[in-house]
JSON list of C-alpha atoms in Angstrom, two decimals:
[
{"chain": "P", "resi": 1, "resn": "GLU", "atom": "CA", "xyz": [-9.16, -54.60, -17.78]},
{"chain": "P", "resi": 2, "resn": "ILE", "atom": "CA", "xyz": [-11.83, -52.71, -19.68]},
{"chain": "P", "resi": 3, "resn": "VAL", "atom": "CA", "xyz": [-13.15, -54.69, -22.63]},
{"chain": "P", "resi": 4, "resn": "LEU", "atom": "CA", "xyz": [-14.40, -52.77, -25.65]},
{"chain": "P", "resi": 5, "resn": "THR", "atom": "CA", "xyz": [-16.90, -54.51, -27.91]},
{"chain": "P", "resi": 6, "resn": "GLN", "atom": "CA", "xyz": [-17.49, -53.08, -31.35]},
{"chain": "P", "resi": 7, "resn": "SER", "atom": "CA", "xyz": [-20.52, -53.77, -33.51]},
{"chain": "P", "resi": 8, "resn": "PRO", "atom": "CA", "xyz": [-21.25, -54.70, -36.12]},
{"chain": "P", "resi": 9, "resn": "ALA", "atom": "CA", "xyz": [-18.14, -56.59, -37.17]},
{"chain": "P", "resi": 10, "resn": "THR", "atom": "CA", "xyz": [-18.80, -55.66, -40.77]},
{"chain": "P", "resi": 11, "resn": "LEU", "atom": "CA", "xyz": [-20.95, -52.89, -42.22]},
{"chain": "P", "resi": 12, "resn": "SER", "atom": "CA", "xyz": [-21.80, -53.07, -45.92]},
{"chain": "P", "resi": 13, "resn": "LEU", "atom": "CA", "xyz": [-22.84, -49.71, -47.32]},
{"chain": "P", "resi": 14, "resn": "SER", "atom": "CA", "xyz": [-22.75, -47.68, -50.51]},
{"chain": "P", "resi": 15, "resn": "PRO", "atom": "CA", "xyz": [-20.96, -44.36, -51.04]},
{"chain": "P", "resi": 16, "resn": "GLY", "atom": "CA", "xyz": [-23.14, -41.51, -49.86]},
{"chain": "P", "resi": 17, "resn": "GLU", "atom": "CA", "xyz": [-24.84, -43.56, -47.17]},
{"chain": "P", "resi": 18, "resn": "ARG", "atom": "CA", "xyz": [-24.61, -42.89, -43.45]},
{"chain": "P", "resi": 19, "resn": "ALA", "atom": "CA", "xyz": [-22.47, -45.20, -41.31]},
{"chain": "P", "resi": 20, "resn": "THR", "atom": "CA", "xyz": [-23.12, -45.76, -37.62]},
{"chain": "P", "resi": 21, "resn": "LEU", "atom": "CA", "xyz": [-20.52, -47.74, -35.67]},
{"chain": "P", "resi": 22, "resn": "SER", "atom": "CA", "xyz": [-20.89, -48.78, -32.04]},
{"chain": "P", "resi": 23, "resn": "CYS", "atom": "CA", "xyz": [-18.37, -49.30, -29.25]},
{"chain": "P", "resi": 24, "resn": "ARG", "atom": "CA", "xyz": [-19.52, -50.61, -25.86]},
{"chain": "P", "resi": 25, "resn": "ALA", "atom": "CA", "xyz": [-17.27, -50.69, -22.78]},
{"chain": "P", "resi": 26, "resn": "SER", "atom": "CA", "xyz": [-17.45, -53.29, -20.01]},
{"chain": "P", "resi": 27, "resn": "GLN", "atom": "CA", "xyz": [-17.37, -50.45, -17.47]},
{"chain": "P", "resi": 28, "resn": "SER", "atom": "CA", "xyz": [-17.51, -46.70, -17.63]},
{"chain": "P", "resi": 29, "resn": "VAL", "atom": "CA", "xyz": [-14.66, -44.99, -19.49]},
{"chain": "P", "resi": 30, "resn": "ARG", "atom": "CA", "xyz": [-16.17, -41.57, -18.78]},
{"chain": "P", "resi": 31, "resn": "ASN", "atom": "CA", "xyz": [-15.60, -39.69, -22.06]},
{"chain": "P", "resi": 32, "resn": "TYR", "atom": "CA", "xyz": [-12.10, -41.09, -22.65]},
{"chain": "P", "resi": 33, "resn": "LEU", "atom": "CA", "xyz": [-12.87, -42.89, -25.88]},
{"chain": "P", "resi": 34, "resn": "ALA", "atom": "CA", "xyz": [-11.05, -42.48, -29.20]},
{"chain": "P", "resi": 35, "resn": "TRP", "atom": "CA", "xyz": [-11.65, -43.75, -32.72]},
{"chain": "P", "resi": 36, "resn": "TYR", "atom": "CA", "xyz": [-9.05, -44.74, -35.32]},
{"chain": "P", "resi": 37, "resn": "GLN", "atom": "CA", "xyz": [-9.26, -45.59, -38.99]},
{"chain": "P", "resi": 38, "resn": "GLN", "atom": "CA", "xyz": [-6.99, -48.14, -40.62]},
{"chain": "P", "resi": 39, "resn": "LYS", "atom": "CA", "xyz": [-6.69, -48.87, -44.32]},
{"chain": "P", "resi": 40, "resn": "PRO", "atom": "CA", "xyz": [-4.97, -51.99, -45.69]},
{"chain": "P", "resi": 41, "resn": "GLY", "atom": "CA", "xyz": [-1.20, -51.79, -45.45]},
{"chain": "P", "resi": 42, "resn": "GLN", "atom": "CA", "xyz": [-1.30, -48.55, -43.47]},
{"chain": "P", "resi": 43, "resn": "ALA", "atom": "CA", "xyz": [-0.91, -47.55, -39.85]},
{"chain": "P", "resi": 44, "resn": "PRO", "atom": "CA", "xyz": [-4.00, -46.48, -37.92]},
{"chain": "P", "resi": 45, "resn": "ARG", "atom": "CA", "xyz": [-4.99, -42.81, -38.00]},
{"chain": "P", "resi": 46, "resn": "LEU", "atom": "CA", "xyz": [-6.59, -40.96, -35.11]},
{"chain": "P", "resi": 47, "resn": "LEU", "atom": "CA", "xyz": [-10.04, -39.66, -36.05]},
{"chain": "P", "resi": 48, "resn": "ILE", "atom": "CA", "xyz": [-11.79, -38.73, -32.82]},
{"chain": "P", "resi": 49, "resn": "TYR", "atom": "CA", "xyz": [-10.55, -38.33, -29.25]},
{"chain": "P", "resi": 50, "resn": "ASP", "atom": "CA", "xyz": [-12.38, -37.92, -25.96]},
{"chain": "P", "resi": 51, "resn": "THR", "atom": "CA", "xyz": [-15.66, -39.06, -27.51]},
{"chain": "P", "resi": 52, "resn": "SER", "atom": "CA", "xyz": [-16.38, -36.17, -29.84]},
{"chain": "P", "resi": 53, "resn": "ASN", "atom": "CA", "xyz": [-13.29, -34.14, -30.69]},
{"chain": "P", "resi": 54, "resn": "ARG", "atom": "CA", "xyz": [-12.04, -34.46, -34.26]},
{"chain": "P", "resi": 55, "resn": "ALA", "atom": "CA", "xyz": [-8.29, -34.84, -34.63]},
{"chain": "P", "resi": 56, "resn": "THR", "atom": "CA", "xyz": [-6.31, -32.47, -36.82]},
{"chain": "P", "resi": 57, "resn": "GLY", "atom": "CA", "xyz": [-7.35, -32.60, -40.47]},
{"chain": "P", "resi": 58, "resn": "ILE", "atom": "CA", "xyz": [-10.30, -34.94, -39.98]},
{"chain": "P", "resi": 59, "resn": "PRO", "atom": "CA", "xyz": [-13.31, -34.01, -42.12]},
{"chain": "P", "resi": 60, "resn": "ALA", "atom": "CA", "xyz": [-16.53, -32.86, -40.50]},
{"chain": "P", "resi": 61, "resn": "ARG", "atom": "CA", "xyz": [-18.44, -35.87, -41.85]},
{"chain": "P", "resi": 62, "resn": "PHE", "atom": "CA", "xyz": [-16.86, -37.85, -39.00]},
{"chain": "P", "resi": 63, "resn": "SER", "atom": "CA", "xyz": [-18.50, -37.32, -35.62]},
{"chain": "P", "resi": 64, "resn": "GLY", "atom": "CA", "xyz": [-18.48, -39.09, -32.28]},
{"chain": "P", "resi": 65, "resn": "SER", "atom": "CA", "xyz": [-20.94, -39.25, -29.44]},
{"chain": "P", "resi": 66, "resn": "GLY", "atom": "CA", "xyz": [-21.73, -41.13, -26.25]},
{"chain": "P", "resi": 67, "resn": "SER", "atom": "CA", "xyz": [-20.63, -41.35, -22.66]},
{"chain": "P", "resi": 68, "resn": "GLY", "atom": "CA", "xyz": [-19.95, -43.88, -19.95]},
{"chain": "P", "resi": 69, "resn": "THR", "atom": "CA", "xyz": [-20.20, -47.24, -21.67]},
{"chain": "P", "resi": 70, "resn": "ASP", "atom": "CA", "xyz": [-21.88, -46.61, -25.03]},
{"chain": "P", "resi": 71, "resn": "PHE", "atom": "CA", "xyz": [-20.26, -44.71, -27.87]},
{"chain": "P", "resi": 72, "resn": "THR", "atom": "CA", "xyz": [-20.97, -44.11, -31.54]},
{"chain": "P", "resi": 73, "resn": "LEU", "atom": "CA", "xyz": [-18.89, -43.06, -34.52]},
{"chain": "P", "resi": 74, "resn": "THR", "atom": "CA", "xyz": [-20.98, -41.62, -37.32]},
{"chain": "P", "resi": 75, "resn": "ILE", "atom": "CA", "xyz": [-19.86, -40.98, -40.87]},
{"chain": "P", "resi": 76, "resn": "SER", "atom": "CA", "xyz": [-22.57, -38.78, -42.30]},
{"chain": "P", "resi": 77, "resn": "SER", "atom": "CA", "xyz": [-22.04, -39.55, -45.99]},
{"chain": "P", "resi": 78, "resn": "LEU", "atom": "CA", "xyz": [-19.50, -42.18, -46.97]},
{"chain": "P", "resi": 79, "resn": "GLU", "atom": "CA", "xyz": [-16.76, -41.17, -49.36]},
{"chain": "P", "resi": 80, "resn": "PRO", "atom": "CA", "xyz": [-14.83, -43.82, -51.32]},
{"chain": "P", "resi": 81, "resn": "GLU", "atom": "CA", "xyz": [-11.78, -43.27, -49.09]},
{"chain": "P", "resi": 82, "resn": "ASP", "atom": "CA", "xyz": [-13.79, -44.03, -45.93]},
{"chain": "P", "resi": 83, "resn": "PHE", "atom": "CA", "xyz": [-14.03, -47.76, -46.59]},
{"chain": "P", "resi": 84, "resn": "ALA", "atom": "CA", "xyz": [-11.66, -49.13, -43.98]},
{"chain": "P", "resi": 85, "resn": "VAL", "atom": "CA", "xyz": [-11.51, -50.72, -40.53]},
{"chain": "P", "resi": 86, "resn": "TYR", "atom": "CA", "xyz": [-12.38, -48.60, -37.51]},
{"chain": "P", "resi": 87, "resn": "TYR", "atom": "CA", "xyz": [-11.20, -49.20, -33.96]},
{"chain": "P", "resi": 88, "resn": "CYS", "atom": "CA", "xyz": [-12.17, -47.63, -30.67]},
{"chain": "P", "resi": 89, "resn": "GLN", "atom": "CA", "xyz": [-9.71, -47.23, -27.78]},
{"chain": "P", "resi": 90, "resn": "GLN", "atom": "CA", "xyz": [-10.17, -46.22, -24.14]},
{"chain": "P", "resi": 91, "resn": "ARG", "atom": "CA", "xyz": [-7.70, -44.28, -22.04]},
{"chain": "P", "resi": 92, "resn": "SER", "atom": "CA", "xyz": [-9.75, -44.22, -18.84]},
{"chain": "P", "resi": 93, "resn": "SER", "atom": "CA", "xyz": [-7.58, -46.79, -17.08]},
{"chain": "P", "resi": 94, "resn": "TRP", "atom": "CA", "xyz": [-4.54, -48.99, -17.61]},
{"chain": "P", "resi": 95, "resn": "PRO", "atom": "CA", "xyz": [-4.15, -51.10, -19.59]},
{"chain": "P", "resi": 96, "resn": "LEU", "atom": "CA", "xyz": [-5.18, -49.12, -22.61]},
{"chain": "P", "resi": 97, "resn": "THR", "atom": "CA", "xyz": [-7.51, -51.31, -24.66]},
{"chain": "P", "resi": 98, "resn": "PHE", "atom": "CA", "xyz": [-8.81, -51.39, -28.20]},
{"chain": "P", "resi": 99, "resn": "GLY", "atom": "CA", "xyz": [-12.02, -52.78, -29.58]},
{"chain": "P", "resi": 100, "resn": "GLY", "atom": "CA", "xyz": [-11.95, -55.60, -32.10]},
{"chain": "P", "resi": 101, "resn": "GLY", "atom": "CA", "xyz": [-12.77, -53.32, -35.02]},
{"chain": "P", "resi": 102, "resn": "THR", "atom": "CA", "xyz": [-15.58, -52.71, -37.48]},
{"chain": "P", "resi": 103, "resn": "LYS", "atom": "CA", "xyz": [-14.92, -53.13, -41.18]},
{"chain": "P", "resi": 104, "resn": "VAL", "atom": "CA", "xyz": [-16.85, -50.73, -43.39]},
{"chain": "P", "resi": 105, "resn": "GLU", "atom": "CA", "xyz": [-17.00, -52.30, -46.82]},
{"chain": "P", "resi": 106, "resn": "ILE", "atom": "CA", "xyz": [-18.52, -51.31, -50.13]},
{"chain": "P", "resi": 107, "resn": "LYS", "atom": "CA", "xyz": [-21.90, -52.88, -50.74]},
{"chain": "H", "resi": 1, "resn": "GLU", "atom": "CA", "xyz": [5.99, -32.83, -40.36]},
{"chain": "H", "resi": 2, "resn": "VAL", "atom": "CA", "xyz": [5.77, -35.47, -37.63]},
{"chain": "H", "resi": 3, "resn": "GLN", "atom": "CA", "xyz": [7.59, -38.64, -38.61]},
{"chain": "H", "resi": 4, "resn": "LEU", "atom": "CA", "xyz": [8.09, -41.88, -36.71]},
{"chain": "H", "resi": 5, "resn": "LEU", "atom": "CA", "xyz": [10.34, -44.53, -38.19]},
{"chain": "H", "resi": 6, "resn": "GLU", "atom": "CA", "xyz": [10.55, -47.98, -36.63]},
{"chain": "H", "resi": 7, "resn": "SER", "atom": "CA", "xyz": [13.43, -50.33, -37.23]},
{"chain": "H", "resi": 8, "resn": "GLY", "atom": "CA", "xyz": [14.93, -53.51, -35.88]},
{"chain": "H", "resi": 9, "resn": "GLY", "atom": "CA", "xyz": [12.22, -56.02, -36.66]},
{"chain": "H", "resi": 10, "resn": "GLY", "atom": "CA", "xyz": [12.99, -59.43, -38.10]},
{"chain": "H", "resi": 11, "resn": "LEU", "atom": "CA", "xyz": [12.91, -63.17, -37.60]},
{"chain": "H", "resi": 12, "resn": "ILE", "atom": "CA", "xyz": [13.85, -64.40, -34.15]},
{"chain": "H", "resi": 13, "resn": "GLN", "atom": "CA", "xyz": [13.68, -67.82, -32.54]},
{"chain": "H", "resi": 14, "resn": "PRO", "atom": "CA", "xyz": [11.38, -68.51, -29.58]},
{"chain": "H", "resi": 15, "resn": "GLY", "atom": "CA", "xyz": [13.08, -67.56, -26.34]},
{"chain": "H", "resi": 16, "resn": "GLY", "atom": "CA", "xyz": [15.26, -65.01, -28.07]},
{"chain": "H", "resi": 17, "resn": "SER", "atom": "CA", "xyz": [15.63, -61.28, -27.62]},
{"chain": "H", "resi": 18, "resn": "LEU", "atom": "CA", "xyz": [15.21, -58.36, -29.98]},
{"chain": "H", "resi": 19, "resn": "ARG", "atom": "CA", "xyz": [15.23, -54.58, -29.69]},
{"chain": "H", "resi": 20, "resn": "VAL", "atom": "CA", "xyz": [13.12, -52.42, -31.93]},
{"chain": "H", "resi": 21, "resn": "SER", "atom": "CA", "xyz": [13.65, -48.68, -32.20]},
{"chain": "H", "resi": 22, "resn": "CYS", "atom": "CA", "xyz": [11.54, -45.74, -33.23]},
{"chain": "H", "resi": 23, "resn": "ALA", "atom": "CA", "xyz": [13.24, -42.56, -34.43]},
{"chain": "H", "resi": 24, "resn": "ALA", "atom": "CA", "xyz": [11.12, -39.43, -34.18]},
{"chain": "H", "resi": 25, "resn": "SER", "atom": "CA", "xyz": [11.34, -36.13, -36.02]},
{"chain": "H", "resi": 26, "resn": "GLY", "atom": "CA", "xyz": [9.25, -33.07, -36.72]},
{"chain": "H", "resi": 27, "resn": "PHE", "atom": "CA", "xyz": [8.27, -32.34, -33.12]},
{"chain": "H", "resi": 28, "resn": "THR", "atom": "CA", "xyz": [9.81, -31.74, -29.69]},
{"chain": "H", "resi": 29, "resn": "PHE", "atom": "CA", "xyz": [10.28, -35.39, -28.77]},
{"chain": "H", "resi": 30, "resn": "SER", "atom": "CA", "xyz": [11.11, -34.77, -25.11]},
{"chain": "H", "resi": 31, "resn": "SER", "atom": "CA", "xyz": [7.69, -33.16, -24.58]},
{"chain": "H", "resi": 32, "resn": "TYR", "atom": "CA", "xyz": [5.63, -36.17, -25.60]},
{"chain": "H", "resi": 33, "resn": "ASP", "atom": "CA", "xyz": [4.69, -39.51, -24.13]},
{"chain": "H", "resi": 34, "resn": "MET", "atom": "CA", "xyz": [5.17, -42.43, -26.49]},
{"chain": "H", "resi": 35, "resn": "SER", "atom": "CA", "xyz": [3.52, -45.81, -26.90]},
{"chain": "H", "resi": 36, "resn": "TRP", "atom": "CA", "xyz": [3.97, -49.16, -28.63]},
{"chain": "H", "resi": 37, "resn": "VAL", "atom": "CA", "xyz": [0.99, -50.92, -30.19]},
{"chain": "H", "resi": 38, "resn": "ARG", "atom": "CA", "xyz": [1.14, -54.24, -32.02]},
{"chain": "H", "resi": 39, "resn": "GLN", "atom": "CA", "xyz": [-1.04, -55.92, -34.59]},
{"chain": "H", "resi": 40, "resn": "THR", "atom": "CA", "xyz": [-1.02, -59.59, -35.42]},
{"chain": "H", "resi": 41, "resn": "PRO", "atom": "CA", "xyz": [-1.28, -60.07, -39.19]},
{"chain": "H", "resi": 42, "resn": "GLY", "atom": "CA", "xyz": [-4.93, -59.86, -40.17]},
{"chain": "H", "resi": 43, "resn": "LYS", "atom": "CA", "xyz": [-6.06, -59.15, -36.62]},
{"chain": "H", "resi": 44, "resn": "GLY", "atom": "CA", "xyz": [-6.79, -56.18, -34.39]},
{"chain": "H", "resi": 45, "resn": "LEU", "atom": "CA", "xyz": [-4.70, -53.75, -32.39]},
{"chain": "H", "resi": 46, "resn": "GLU", "atom": "CA", "xyz": [-3.15, -54.52, -29.00]},
{"chain": "H", "resi": 47, "resn": "TRP", "atom": "CA", "xyz": [-1.55, -51.89, -26.78]},
{"chain": "H", "resi": 48, "resn": "VAL", "atom": "CA", "xyz": [1.85, -53.07, -25.57]},
{"chain": "H", "resi": 49, "resn": "SER", "atom": "CA", "xyz": [3.53, -50.32, -23.57]},
{"chain": "H", "resi": 50, "resn": "SER", "atom": "CA", "xyz": [3.74, -46.60, -22.93]},
{"chain": "H", "resi": 51, "resn": "ILE", "atom": "CA", "xyz": [6.45, -44.33, -21.57]},
{"chain": "H", "resi": 52, "resn": "SER", "atom": "CA", "xyz": [6.20, -40.82, -20.18]},
{"chain": "H", "resi": 53, "resn": "ALA", "atom": "CA", "xyz": [7.91, -37.86, -21.79]},
{"chain": "H", "resi": 54, "resn": "ASN", "atom": "CA", "xyz": [10.84, -37.85, -19.36]},
{"chain": "H", "resi": 55, "resn": "GLY", "atom": "CA", "xyz": [11.10, -41.62, -19.28]},
{"chain": "H", "resi": 56, "resn": "ALA", "atom": "CA", "xyz": [10.36, -41.85, -15.58]},
{"chain": "H", "resi": 57, "resn": "GLY", "atom": "CA", "xyz": [7.10, -43.73, -15.95]},
{"chain": "H", "resi": 58, "resn": "THR", "atom": "CA", "xyz": [6.27, -46.85, -17.95]},
{"chain": "H", "resi": 59, "resn": "GLN", "atom": "CA", "xyz": [3.22, -49.07, -18.33]},
{"chain": "H", "resi": 60, "resn": "TYR", "atom": "CA", "xyz": [2.97, -52.54, -19.82]},
{"chain": "H", "resi": 61, "resn": "ALA", "atom": "CA", "xyz": [0.29, -54.94, -20.96]},
{"chain": "H", "resi": 62, "resn": "ASP", "atom": "CA", "xyz": [0.08, -58.04, -18.79]},
{"chain": "H", "resi": 63, "resn": "SER", "atom": "CA", "xyz": [0.95, -60.15, -21.82]},
{"chain": "H", "resi": 64, "resn": "VAL", "atom": "CA", "xyz": [4.44, -58.60, -21.99]},
{"chain": "H", "resi": 65, "resn": "LYS", "atom": "CA", "xyz": [5.10, -57.51, -18.42]},
{"chain": "H", "resi": 66, "resn": "GLY", "atom": "CA", "xyz": [8.42, -58.85, -17.17]},
{"chain": "H", "resi": 67, "resn": "ARG", "atom": "CA", "xyz": [9.59, -59.67, -20.70]},
{"chain": "H", "resi": 68, "resn": "PHE", "atom": "CA", "xyz": [9.49, -56.31, -22.51]},
{"chain": "H", "resi": 69, "resn": "THR", "atom": "CA", "xyz": [11.11, -53.04, -21.48]},
{"chain": "H", "resi": 70, "resn": "THR", "atom": "CA", "xyz": [10.40, -49.64, -22.99]},
{"chain": "H", "resi": 71, "resn": "SER", "atom": "CA", "xyz": [12.97, -46.87, -22.74]},
{"chain": "H", "resi": 72, "resn": "ARG", "atom": "CA", "xyz": [13.81, -43.66, -24.51]},
{"chain": "H", "resi": 73, "resn": "ASP", "atom": "CA", "xyz": [16.79, -41.45, -25.26]},
{"chain": "H", "resi": 74, "resn": "ASN", "atom": "CA", "xyz": [15.57, -37.88, -25.59]},
{"chain": "H", "resi": 75, "resn": "SER", "atom": "CA", "xyz": [18.99, -36.76, -26.85]},
{"chain": "H", "resi": 76, "resn": "LYS", "atom": "CA", "xyz": [18.56, -39.09, -29.81]},
{"chain": "H", "resi": 77, "resn": "ASN", "atom": "CA", "xyz": [14.80, -38.59, -30.27]},
{"chain": "H", "resi": 78, "resn": "THR", "atom": "CA", "xyz": [14.37, -42.34, -30.07]},
{"chain": "H", "resi": 79, "resn": "VAL", "atom": "CA", "xyz": [12.18, -44.75, -28.15]},
{"chain": "H", "resi": 80, "resn": "TYR", "atom": "CA", "xyz": [13.06, -48.41, -27.75]},
{"chain": "H", "resi": 81, "resn": "LEU", "atom": "CA", "xyz": [11.23, -51.64, -27.08]},
{"chain": "H", "resi": 82, "resn": "GLN", "atom": "CA", "xyz": [13.51, -54.36, -25.72]},
{"chain": "H", "resi": 83, "resn": "MET", "atom": "CA", "xyz": [11.83, -57.73, -26.07]},
{"chain": "H", "resi": 84, "resn": "SER", "atom": "CA", "xyz": [13.06, -60.90, -24.41]},
{"chain": "H", "resi": 85, "resn": "SER", "atom": "CA", "xyz": [11.80, -64.44, -23.86]},
{"chain": "H", "resi": 86, "resn": "LEU", "atom": "CA", "xyz": [9.93, -64.04, -27.11]},
{"chain": "H", "resi": 87, "resn": "LYS", "atom": "CA", "xyz": [7.02, -66.34, -27.89]},
{"chain": "H", "resi": 88, "resn": "ALA", "atom": "CA", "xyz": [5.26, -67.24, -31.11]},
{"chain": "H", "resi": 89, "resn": "GLU", "atom": "CA", "xyz": [2.29, -65.16, -29.98]},
{"chain": "H", "resi": 90, "resn": "ASP", "atom": "CA", "xyz": [4.50, -62.04, -29.96]},
{"chain": "H", "resi": 91, "resn": "THR", "atom": "CA", "xyz": [4.63, -62.23, -33.76]},
{"chain": "H", "resi": 92, "resn": "ALA", "atom": "CA", "xyz": [3.15, -58.97, -34.97]},
{"chain": "H", "resi": 93, "resn": "VAL", "atom": "CA", "xyz": [3.72, -55.63, -36.61]},
{"chain": "H", "resi": 94, "resn": "TYR", "atom": "CA", "xyz": [4.95, -53.29, -33.90]},
{"chain": "H", "resi": 95, "resn": "TYR", "atom": "CA", "xyz": [3.94, -49.64, -34.23]},
{"chain": "H", "resi": 96, "resn": "CYS", "atom": "CA", "xyz": [5.29, -46.78, -32.23]},
{"chain": "H", "resi": 97, "resn": "ALA", "atom": "CA", "xyz": [2.96, -43.86, -31.71]},
{"chain": "H", "resi": 98, "resn": "ARG", "atom": "CA", "xyz": [3.10, -40.39, -30.24]},
{"chain": "H", "resi": 99, "resn": "SER", "atom": "CA", "xyz": [0.71, -40.15, -27.33]},
{"chain": "H", "resi": 100, "resn": "VAL", "atom": "CA", "xyz": [-1.25, -37.12, -26.23]},
{"chain": "H", "resi": 101, "resn": "ASN", "atom": "CA", "xyz": [-3.16, -37.88, -23.04]},
{"chain": "H", "resi": 102, "resn": "TRP", "atom": "CA", "xyz": [-2.70, -41.53, -24.09]},
{"chain": "H", "resi": 103, "resn": "ASN", "atom": "CA", "xyz": [-4.47, -41.00, -27.39]},
{"chain": "H", "resi": 104, "resn": "GLN", "atom": "CA", "xyz": [-2.13, -42.03, -30.23]},
{"chain": "H", "resi": 105, "resn": "ASP", "atom": "CA", "xyz": [-2.11, -39.07, -32.60]},
{"chain": "H", "resi": 106, "resn": "TYR", "atom": "CA", "xyz": [0.73, -40.06, -34.93]},
{"chain": "H", "resi": 107, "resn": "TRP", "atom": "CA", "xyz": [1.90, -43.55, -35.85]},
{"chain": "H", "resi": 108, "resn": "GLY", "atom": "CA", "xyz": [4.94, -45.00, -37.55]},
{"chain": "H", "resi": 109, "resn": "GLN", "atom": "CA", "xyz": [4.68, -47.41, -40.45]},
{"chain": "H", "resi": 110, "resn": "GLY", "atom": "CA", "xyz": [5.45, -50.40, -38.22]},
{"chain": "H", "resi": 111, "resn": "THR", "atom": "CA", "xyz": [8.13, -53.07, -38.09]},
{"chain": "H", "resi": 112, "resn": "LEU", "atom": "CA", "xyz": [7.38, -56.80, -38.38]},
{"chain": "H", "resi": 113, "resn": "VAL", "atom": "CA", "xyz": [8.64, -59.12, -35.68]},
{"chain": "H", "resi": 114, "resn": "THR", "atom": "CA", "xyz": [8.32, -62.83, -36.46]},
{"chain": "H", "resi": 115, "resn": "VAL", "atom": "CA", "xyz": [9.01, -65.35, -33.71]},
{"chain": "H", "resi": 116, "resn": "SER", "atom": "CA", "xyz": [9.55, -68.76, -35.23]},
{"chain": "H", "resi": 117, "resn": "SER", "atom": "CA", "xyz": [12.03, -71.62, -35.25]}
]
């Protein structure tokens, strides 16, 4: 099973700042890494798939990069609605696995 | 508009069985793989199971293998998760999701399953 480790657990930032979230895989997932956003009381929402492709309707301030075992989600300038929990997920091999999440909170 | 609506959650005793359903609309259901993902209250996401578009192929997490069965009825646009031998650690919100290359692009609102005596 591929283990995904997200860091930091919590990121405290102000609106307008840049957010950089990390996801590290225990073995290569090639580029098969996705990112999801979840707000309290809501279902997750797909943001990025296959490392760097934005899902439908996702603003350009969200971008993804990386390959192999190290991946990054960047939010270029935080909007108030971006404060949430972010999860990565790999689809390189079964079982599908998620990271433990990074909470982006208002500083 | 893609919609996924889960139902069937509730309180069930340890060792019991429960079936949750997910009714889909707004897309050609029979063309899409589907998945179940659960979330323990206040915790992270755990993939549970996936099923191929035609229902011929299924995958399960080790934690549920042999106890849970995923199926679908493409004539009813519905996917099911049959859960048996339930344990306290199966308590979670169960989400169904549409899968595209095993990325979950649309999610339902979830249904809460509580396993407790």
